[in-house]
Coordinates of C-alpha atoms and ligand atoms in Angstrom, one line a residue:
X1 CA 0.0 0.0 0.0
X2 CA 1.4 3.0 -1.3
X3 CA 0.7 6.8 0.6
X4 CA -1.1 7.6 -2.7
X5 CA -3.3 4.8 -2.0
X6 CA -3.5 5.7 1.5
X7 CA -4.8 9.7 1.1
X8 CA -7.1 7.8 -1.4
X9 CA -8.7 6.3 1.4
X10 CA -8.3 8.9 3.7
X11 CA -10.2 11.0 1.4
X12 CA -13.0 8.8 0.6
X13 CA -16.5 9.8 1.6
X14 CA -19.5 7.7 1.2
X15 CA -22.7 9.8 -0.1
X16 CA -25.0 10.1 2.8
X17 CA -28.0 11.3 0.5
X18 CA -27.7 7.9 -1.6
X19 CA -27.5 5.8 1.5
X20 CA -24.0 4.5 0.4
X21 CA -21.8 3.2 3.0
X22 CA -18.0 2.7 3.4
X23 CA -17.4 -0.7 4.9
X24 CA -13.9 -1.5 6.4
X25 CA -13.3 -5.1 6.4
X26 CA -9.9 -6.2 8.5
X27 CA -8.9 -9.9 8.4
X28 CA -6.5 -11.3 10.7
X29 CA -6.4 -15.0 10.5
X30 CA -5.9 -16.9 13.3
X31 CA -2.9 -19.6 13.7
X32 CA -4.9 -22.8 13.2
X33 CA -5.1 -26.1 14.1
X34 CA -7.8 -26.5 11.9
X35 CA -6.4 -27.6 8.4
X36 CA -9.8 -26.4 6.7
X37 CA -9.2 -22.8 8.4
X38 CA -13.3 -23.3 8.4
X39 CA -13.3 -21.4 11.7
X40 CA -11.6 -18.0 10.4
X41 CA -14.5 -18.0 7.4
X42 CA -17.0 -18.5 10.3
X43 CA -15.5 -15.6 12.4
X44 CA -15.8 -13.3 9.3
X45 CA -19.0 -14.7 8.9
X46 CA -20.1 -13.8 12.2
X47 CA -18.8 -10.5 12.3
X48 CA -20.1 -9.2 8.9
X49 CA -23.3 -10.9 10.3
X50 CA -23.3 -8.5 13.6
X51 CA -22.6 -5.5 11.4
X52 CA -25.3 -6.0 9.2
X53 CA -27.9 -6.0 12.3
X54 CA -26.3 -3.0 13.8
X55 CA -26.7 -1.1 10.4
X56 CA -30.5 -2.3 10.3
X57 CA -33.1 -0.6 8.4
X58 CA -30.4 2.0 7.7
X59 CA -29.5 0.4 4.5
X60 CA -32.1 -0.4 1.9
X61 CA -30.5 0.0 -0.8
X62 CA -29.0 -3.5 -1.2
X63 CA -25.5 -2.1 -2.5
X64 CA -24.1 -2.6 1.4
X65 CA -25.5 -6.4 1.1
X66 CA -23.2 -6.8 -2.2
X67 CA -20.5 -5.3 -0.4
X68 CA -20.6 -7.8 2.9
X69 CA -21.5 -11.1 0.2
X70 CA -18.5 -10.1 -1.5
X71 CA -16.4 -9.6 1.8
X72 CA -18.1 -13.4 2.8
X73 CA -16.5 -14.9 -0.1
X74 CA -13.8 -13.7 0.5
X75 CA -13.1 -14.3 3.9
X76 CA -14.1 -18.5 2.9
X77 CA -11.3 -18.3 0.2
X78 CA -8.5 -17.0 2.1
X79 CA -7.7 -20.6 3.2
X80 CA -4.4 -20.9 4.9
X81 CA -3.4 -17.1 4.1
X82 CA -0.6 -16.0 6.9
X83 CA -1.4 -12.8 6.1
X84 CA -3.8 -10.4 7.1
X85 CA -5.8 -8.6 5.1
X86 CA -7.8 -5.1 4.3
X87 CA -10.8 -4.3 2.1
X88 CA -12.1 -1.1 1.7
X89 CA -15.6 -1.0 -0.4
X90 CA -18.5 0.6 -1.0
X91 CA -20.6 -0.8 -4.0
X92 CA -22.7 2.3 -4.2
X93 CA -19.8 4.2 -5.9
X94 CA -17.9 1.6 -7.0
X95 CA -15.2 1.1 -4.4
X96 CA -13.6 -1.9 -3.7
X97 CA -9.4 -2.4 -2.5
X98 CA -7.8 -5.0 -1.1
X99 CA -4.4 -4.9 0.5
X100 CA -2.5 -7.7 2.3
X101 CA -1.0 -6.4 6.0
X102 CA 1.5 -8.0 8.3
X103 CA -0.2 -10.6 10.6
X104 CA -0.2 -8.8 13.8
X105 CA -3.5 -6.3 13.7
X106 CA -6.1 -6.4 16.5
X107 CA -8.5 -9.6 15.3
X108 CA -11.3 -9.6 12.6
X109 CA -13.2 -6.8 12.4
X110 CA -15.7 -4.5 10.2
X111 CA -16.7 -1.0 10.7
X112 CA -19.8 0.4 8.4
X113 CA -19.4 4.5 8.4
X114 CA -19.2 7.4 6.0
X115 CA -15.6 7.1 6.2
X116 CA -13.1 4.4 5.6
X117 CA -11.7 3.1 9.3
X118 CA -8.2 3.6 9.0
X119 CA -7.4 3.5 13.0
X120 CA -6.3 -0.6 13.2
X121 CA -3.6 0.3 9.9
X122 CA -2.4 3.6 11.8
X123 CA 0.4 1.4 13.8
X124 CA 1.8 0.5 10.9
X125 CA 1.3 3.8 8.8
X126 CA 2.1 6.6 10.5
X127 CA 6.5 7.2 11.1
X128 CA 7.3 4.2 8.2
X129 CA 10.1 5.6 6.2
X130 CA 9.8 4.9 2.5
X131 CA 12.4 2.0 2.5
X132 CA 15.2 0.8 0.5
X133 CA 16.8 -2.5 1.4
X134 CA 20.0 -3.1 -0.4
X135 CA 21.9 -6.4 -1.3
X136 CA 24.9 -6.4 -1.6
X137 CA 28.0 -9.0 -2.1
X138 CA 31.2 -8.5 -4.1
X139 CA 29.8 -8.9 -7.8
X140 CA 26.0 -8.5 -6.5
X141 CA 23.4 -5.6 -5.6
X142 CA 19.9 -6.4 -6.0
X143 CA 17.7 -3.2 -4.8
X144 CA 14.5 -3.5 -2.7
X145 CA 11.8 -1.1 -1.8
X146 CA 9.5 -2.1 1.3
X147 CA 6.7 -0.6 1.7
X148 CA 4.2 -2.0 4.7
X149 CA 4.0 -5.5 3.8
X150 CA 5.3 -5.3 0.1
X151 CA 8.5 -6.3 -1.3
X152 CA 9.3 -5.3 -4.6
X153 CA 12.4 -5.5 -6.3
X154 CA 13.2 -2.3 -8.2
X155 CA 16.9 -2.8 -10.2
X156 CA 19.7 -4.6 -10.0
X157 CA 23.6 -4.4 -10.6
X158 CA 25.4 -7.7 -11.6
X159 CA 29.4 -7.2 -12.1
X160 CA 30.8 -10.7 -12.4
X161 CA 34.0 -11.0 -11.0
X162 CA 37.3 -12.7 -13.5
X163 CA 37.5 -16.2 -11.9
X164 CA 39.0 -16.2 -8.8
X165 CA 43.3 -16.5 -8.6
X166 CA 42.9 -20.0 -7.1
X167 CA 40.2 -21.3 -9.2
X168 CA 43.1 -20.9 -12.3
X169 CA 45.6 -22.6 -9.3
X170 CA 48.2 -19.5 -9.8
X171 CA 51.2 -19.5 -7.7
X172 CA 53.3 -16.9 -6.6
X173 CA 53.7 -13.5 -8.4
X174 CA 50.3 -14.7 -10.7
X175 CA 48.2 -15.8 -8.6
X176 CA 48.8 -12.8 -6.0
X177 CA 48.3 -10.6 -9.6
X178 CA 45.1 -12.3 -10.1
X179 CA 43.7 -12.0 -6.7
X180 CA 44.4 -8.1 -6.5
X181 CA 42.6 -8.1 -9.7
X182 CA 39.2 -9.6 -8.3
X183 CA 40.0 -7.1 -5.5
X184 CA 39.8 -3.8 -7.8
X185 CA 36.5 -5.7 -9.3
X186 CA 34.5 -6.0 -6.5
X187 CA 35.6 -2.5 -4.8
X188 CA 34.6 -1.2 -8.4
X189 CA 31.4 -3.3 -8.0
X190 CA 31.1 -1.7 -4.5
X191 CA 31.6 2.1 -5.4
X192 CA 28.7 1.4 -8.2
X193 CA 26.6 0.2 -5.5
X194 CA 27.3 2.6 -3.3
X195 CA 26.9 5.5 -6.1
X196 CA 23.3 3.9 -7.2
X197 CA 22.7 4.1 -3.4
X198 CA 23.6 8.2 -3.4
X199 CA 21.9 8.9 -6.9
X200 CA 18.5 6.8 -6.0
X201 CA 18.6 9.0 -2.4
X202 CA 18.8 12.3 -4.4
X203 CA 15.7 10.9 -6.5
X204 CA 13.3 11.0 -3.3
X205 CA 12.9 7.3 -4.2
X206 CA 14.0 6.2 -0.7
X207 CA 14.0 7.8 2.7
X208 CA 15.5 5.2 4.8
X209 CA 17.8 2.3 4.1
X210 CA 18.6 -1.0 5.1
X211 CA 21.5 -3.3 4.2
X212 CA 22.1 -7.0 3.7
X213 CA 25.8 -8.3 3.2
X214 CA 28.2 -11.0 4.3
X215 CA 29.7 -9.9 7.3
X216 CA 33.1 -10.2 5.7
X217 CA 31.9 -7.7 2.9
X218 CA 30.3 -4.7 5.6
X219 CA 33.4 -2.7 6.4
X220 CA 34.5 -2.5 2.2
X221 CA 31.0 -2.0 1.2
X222 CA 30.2 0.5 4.2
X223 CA 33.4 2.5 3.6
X224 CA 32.1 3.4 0.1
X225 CA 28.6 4.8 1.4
X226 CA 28.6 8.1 1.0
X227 CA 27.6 10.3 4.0
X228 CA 24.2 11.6 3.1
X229 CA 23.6 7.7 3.0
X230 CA 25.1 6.5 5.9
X231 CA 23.2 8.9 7.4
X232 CA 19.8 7.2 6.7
X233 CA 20.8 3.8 7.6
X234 CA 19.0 2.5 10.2
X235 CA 20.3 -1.4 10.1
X236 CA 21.8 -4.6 9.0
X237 CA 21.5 -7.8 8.3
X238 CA 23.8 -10.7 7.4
X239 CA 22.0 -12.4 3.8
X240 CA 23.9 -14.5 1.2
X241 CA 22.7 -12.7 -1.7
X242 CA 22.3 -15.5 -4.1
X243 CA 20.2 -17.9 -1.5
X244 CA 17.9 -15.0 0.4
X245 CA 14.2 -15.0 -0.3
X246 CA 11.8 -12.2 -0.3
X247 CA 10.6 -13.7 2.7
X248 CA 13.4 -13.6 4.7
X249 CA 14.7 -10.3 3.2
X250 CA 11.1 -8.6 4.5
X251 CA 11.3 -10.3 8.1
X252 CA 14.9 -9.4 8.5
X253 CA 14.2 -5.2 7.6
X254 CA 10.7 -5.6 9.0
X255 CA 12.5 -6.3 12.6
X256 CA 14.9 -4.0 12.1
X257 CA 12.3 -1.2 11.1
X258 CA 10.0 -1.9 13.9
X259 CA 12.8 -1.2 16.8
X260 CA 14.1 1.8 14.7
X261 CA 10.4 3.2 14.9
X262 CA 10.1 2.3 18.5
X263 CA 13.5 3.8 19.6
X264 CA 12.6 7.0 17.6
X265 CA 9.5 7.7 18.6
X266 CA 10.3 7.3 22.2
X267 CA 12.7 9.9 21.5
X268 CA 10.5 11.9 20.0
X269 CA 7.7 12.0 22.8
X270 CA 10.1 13.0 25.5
X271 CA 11.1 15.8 23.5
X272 CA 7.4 16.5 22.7
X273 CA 6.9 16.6 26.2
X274 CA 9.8 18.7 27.6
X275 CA 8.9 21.3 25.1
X276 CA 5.1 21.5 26.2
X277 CA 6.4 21.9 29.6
X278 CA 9.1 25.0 28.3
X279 CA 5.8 26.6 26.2
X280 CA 8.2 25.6 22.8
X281 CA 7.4 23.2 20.1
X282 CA 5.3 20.5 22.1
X283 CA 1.9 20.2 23.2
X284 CA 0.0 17.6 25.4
X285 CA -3.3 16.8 26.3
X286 CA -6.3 16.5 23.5
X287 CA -7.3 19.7 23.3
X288 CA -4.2 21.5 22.7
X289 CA -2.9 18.7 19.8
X290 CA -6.5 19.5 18.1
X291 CA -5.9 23.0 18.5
X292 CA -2.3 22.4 16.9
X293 CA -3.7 20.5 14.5
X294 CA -6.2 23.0 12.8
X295 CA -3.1 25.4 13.1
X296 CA -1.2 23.5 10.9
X297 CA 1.7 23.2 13.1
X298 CA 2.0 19.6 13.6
X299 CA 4.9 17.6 12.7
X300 CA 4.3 14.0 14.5
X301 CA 1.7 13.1 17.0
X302 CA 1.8 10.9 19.8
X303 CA -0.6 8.4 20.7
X304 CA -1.1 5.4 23.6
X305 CA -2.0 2.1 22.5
X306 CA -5.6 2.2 22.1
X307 CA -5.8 5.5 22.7
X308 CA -9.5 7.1 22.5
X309 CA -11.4 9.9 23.4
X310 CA -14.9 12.0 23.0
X311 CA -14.9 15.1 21.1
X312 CA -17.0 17.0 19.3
X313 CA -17.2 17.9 14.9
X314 CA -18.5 20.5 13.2
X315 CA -20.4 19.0 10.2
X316 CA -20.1 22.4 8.5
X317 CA -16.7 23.8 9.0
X318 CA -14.9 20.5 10.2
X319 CA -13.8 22.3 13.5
X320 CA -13.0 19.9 16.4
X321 CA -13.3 20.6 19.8
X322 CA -12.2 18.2 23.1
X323 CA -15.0 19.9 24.8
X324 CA -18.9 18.6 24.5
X325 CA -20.1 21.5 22.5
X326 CA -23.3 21.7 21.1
X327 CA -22.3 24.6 19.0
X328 CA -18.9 24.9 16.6
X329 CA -16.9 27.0 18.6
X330 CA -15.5 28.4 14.8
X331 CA -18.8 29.4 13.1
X332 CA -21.7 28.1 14.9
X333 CA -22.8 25.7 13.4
X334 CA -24.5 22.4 15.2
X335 CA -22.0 19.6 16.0
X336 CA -22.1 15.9 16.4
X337 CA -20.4 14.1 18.9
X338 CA -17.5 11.6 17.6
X339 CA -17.3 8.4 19.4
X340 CA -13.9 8.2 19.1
X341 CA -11.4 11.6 18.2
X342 CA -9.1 9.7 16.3
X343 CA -11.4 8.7 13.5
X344 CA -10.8 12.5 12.9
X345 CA -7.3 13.2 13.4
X346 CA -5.6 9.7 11.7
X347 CA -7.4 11.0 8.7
X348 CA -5.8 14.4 8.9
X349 CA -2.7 13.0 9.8
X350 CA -2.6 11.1 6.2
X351 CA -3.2 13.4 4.1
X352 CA -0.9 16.3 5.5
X353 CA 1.8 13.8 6.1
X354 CA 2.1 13.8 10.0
X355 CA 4.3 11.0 11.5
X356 CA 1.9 8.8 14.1
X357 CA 3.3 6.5 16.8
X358 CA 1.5 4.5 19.0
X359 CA 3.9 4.0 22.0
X360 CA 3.4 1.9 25.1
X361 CA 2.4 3.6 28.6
X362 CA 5.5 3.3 30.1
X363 CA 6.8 6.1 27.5
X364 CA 5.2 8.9 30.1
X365 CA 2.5 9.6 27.8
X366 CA -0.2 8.6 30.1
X367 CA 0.8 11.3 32.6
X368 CA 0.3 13.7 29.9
X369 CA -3.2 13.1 28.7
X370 CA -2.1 9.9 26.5
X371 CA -1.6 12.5 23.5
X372 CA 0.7 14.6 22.6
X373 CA 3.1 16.3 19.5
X374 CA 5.6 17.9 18.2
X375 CA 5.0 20.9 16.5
X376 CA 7.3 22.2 13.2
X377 CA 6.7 25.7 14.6
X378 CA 4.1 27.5 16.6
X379 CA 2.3 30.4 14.9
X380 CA 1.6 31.9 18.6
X381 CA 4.8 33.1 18.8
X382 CA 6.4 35.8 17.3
X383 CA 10.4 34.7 16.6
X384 CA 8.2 32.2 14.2
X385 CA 10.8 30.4 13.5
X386 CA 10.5 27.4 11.4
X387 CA 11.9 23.7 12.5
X388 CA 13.6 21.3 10.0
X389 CA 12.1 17.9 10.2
X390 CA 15.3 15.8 12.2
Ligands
LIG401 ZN1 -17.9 25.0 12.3

């Protein structure tokens, strides 16, 4: 799933007036004993059933029944799928996307509202870099772009080294000739890599990178990254180039992606929160990130696991308010009361490109109103200076 995709969603708004519906269908199979993987078929089954009741006389239209028949059928055919999966649909103006997502979302579930749900993907969404994972041996770079779930191989560089000094069986002054030749090769091989690297960076097509060599090969190849690219690398891994698989390349940068976001955004918060206490570029509590927010200032937000909250939204202007206001605060008009804040602001946070973590409790957050964020500049103040992103 691409961010294009992803503001595509964002954006989507089923037509109240036609009775259309957005339905959000997550799949999260189960580990099974059952070699039929009937059960997870009859959970989906069960859940689609339960939405369908809550949604009632609502929908009369029949387009929502295509869309949960369809999201039936599927559900029976994803027979030993590890994977979990996303469909985002509404039949009345002929929507309908499915994306595959890494096995670890919160259970089977389906939401029916005007919007698509986009809450159990924000985990997974919010501070991933756009990632390039890089193979590399001495006559070998095969080039990777990760994205979510979804590996895809995007070029390649294949220098194949003269055969080797003791595959000729060279003595002496040869053989030593021979073997400083393969040498040059595969350092030439290496500063090509390493350049593809630098030019691909300058692209945009890459924000963050990941590498996976022999361990042998590391120091050569890492002495040839240049230091723009160094700076972006956020791991290793040790991979035989010619034997890897796409599986094991996407758990291996996967791993090392996840504790890179964790460490960073535990950074982050703590400085979110120091600089709410100095009046500077942090705020915490709900209603001074939604205030933030319709300011524009907002560079990342900070959320706790299963974070949720009560506010209010104007229907005419969009205003939100953390208070229970019956009233828009911004131009009067009636509001109606959002269940849950974040069906709001993970929207928001897509399309304008704001970094989300979820971080555990122990990160401090909870002391602070379990939300917080760091601001790129705050317009209150009058040095206005603006913040590079770090
Ligand atoms: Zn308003």
């Amino acid at each position: 799933m691409t961010r294009d995709e992803l503001r595509e969603l964002a954006a989507f708004q089923a037509d109240e007036s036609k009775g259309a519906c957005a339905v959000s269908f997550y799949f999260q199979p189960e580990p099974s004993q059952d070699r039929s993987h009937r059960r997870e078929a009859i959970v989906a089954k069960d859940v689609v059933k339960q939405a369908l009741k809550s949604a009632g006389a609502q929908n009369k239209n029949g387009s929502l029944h295509a869309d949960l028949d369809r999201v039936v059928d599927l559900a029976a055919n994803l027979r030993g799928n590890a994977r979990g999966r996303a469909v985002f649909a509404c039949a009345a103006q002929n929507f309908w996307k499915e994306y595959g997502l890494p096995p670890h979302l919160h259970g089977t579930q389906i939401y029916l509202q005007q919007h698509f749900q986009l809450k159990p993907l924000a985990p997974l969404l919010g501070a991933q870099p756009a990632l390039c994972v890089a193979l590399v041996d001495r006559q070998r770079a095969r080039f990777f772009d990760l994205r979510l779930d979804d590996l895809c191989e995007r070029g390649a560089i294949v220098h194949l080294l003269s055969r080797s000094a003791s595959s000729y069986g060279y003595k002496g002054f040869e053989g030593g000739h021979a073997e400083r030749r393969v040498s040059e090769e595969a350092l030439q091989h290496f500063k090509a890599a390493a350049e593809r690297l630098r030019t691909d960076l300058e692209k945009g097509i890459w924000e963050r990178l990941i590498v996976g060599c022999h361990d042998v090969s590391w120091p050569e190849f890492e002495s040839q990254l240049h230091p723009y690219v160094r700076e972006r690398l956020i791991g290793r891994f040790s991979a035989d180039v010619a034997s890897v698989s796409n599986e094991e390349i996407s758990d291996h940068a996967r791993t090392l992606v996840n504790r890179w976001i964790t460490e960073r955004g535990v950074k982050k918060v703590n400085e979110a929160l120091d600089f709410a206490k100095s009046n500077g570029r942090g705020v915490s509590g709900l209603r001074r990130v939604l205030q933030a927010l319709e300011a524009g200032e907002v560079q990342s937000i900070f959320l706790t696991e299963n974070y949720s909250a009560r506010a209010m939204e104007c229907a005419h202007c969009g205003h939100l308010d953390a208070h229970l206001v019956a009233a828009c605060a911004a131009c009067g008009n009636p509001t109606r009361e959002l269940a849950d804040v974040c069906d709001a602001i993970i929207p928001i946070a897509i399309r304008r490109d704001i970094e989300l973590f979820y971080l555990r409790e122990r990160d401090g957050l909870d002391r602070a109103g379990n939300i917080a964020a760091l601001l790129r500049f705050r317009s209150d103040q009058t040095t206005g200076q603006a913040v590079g992103a770090s």
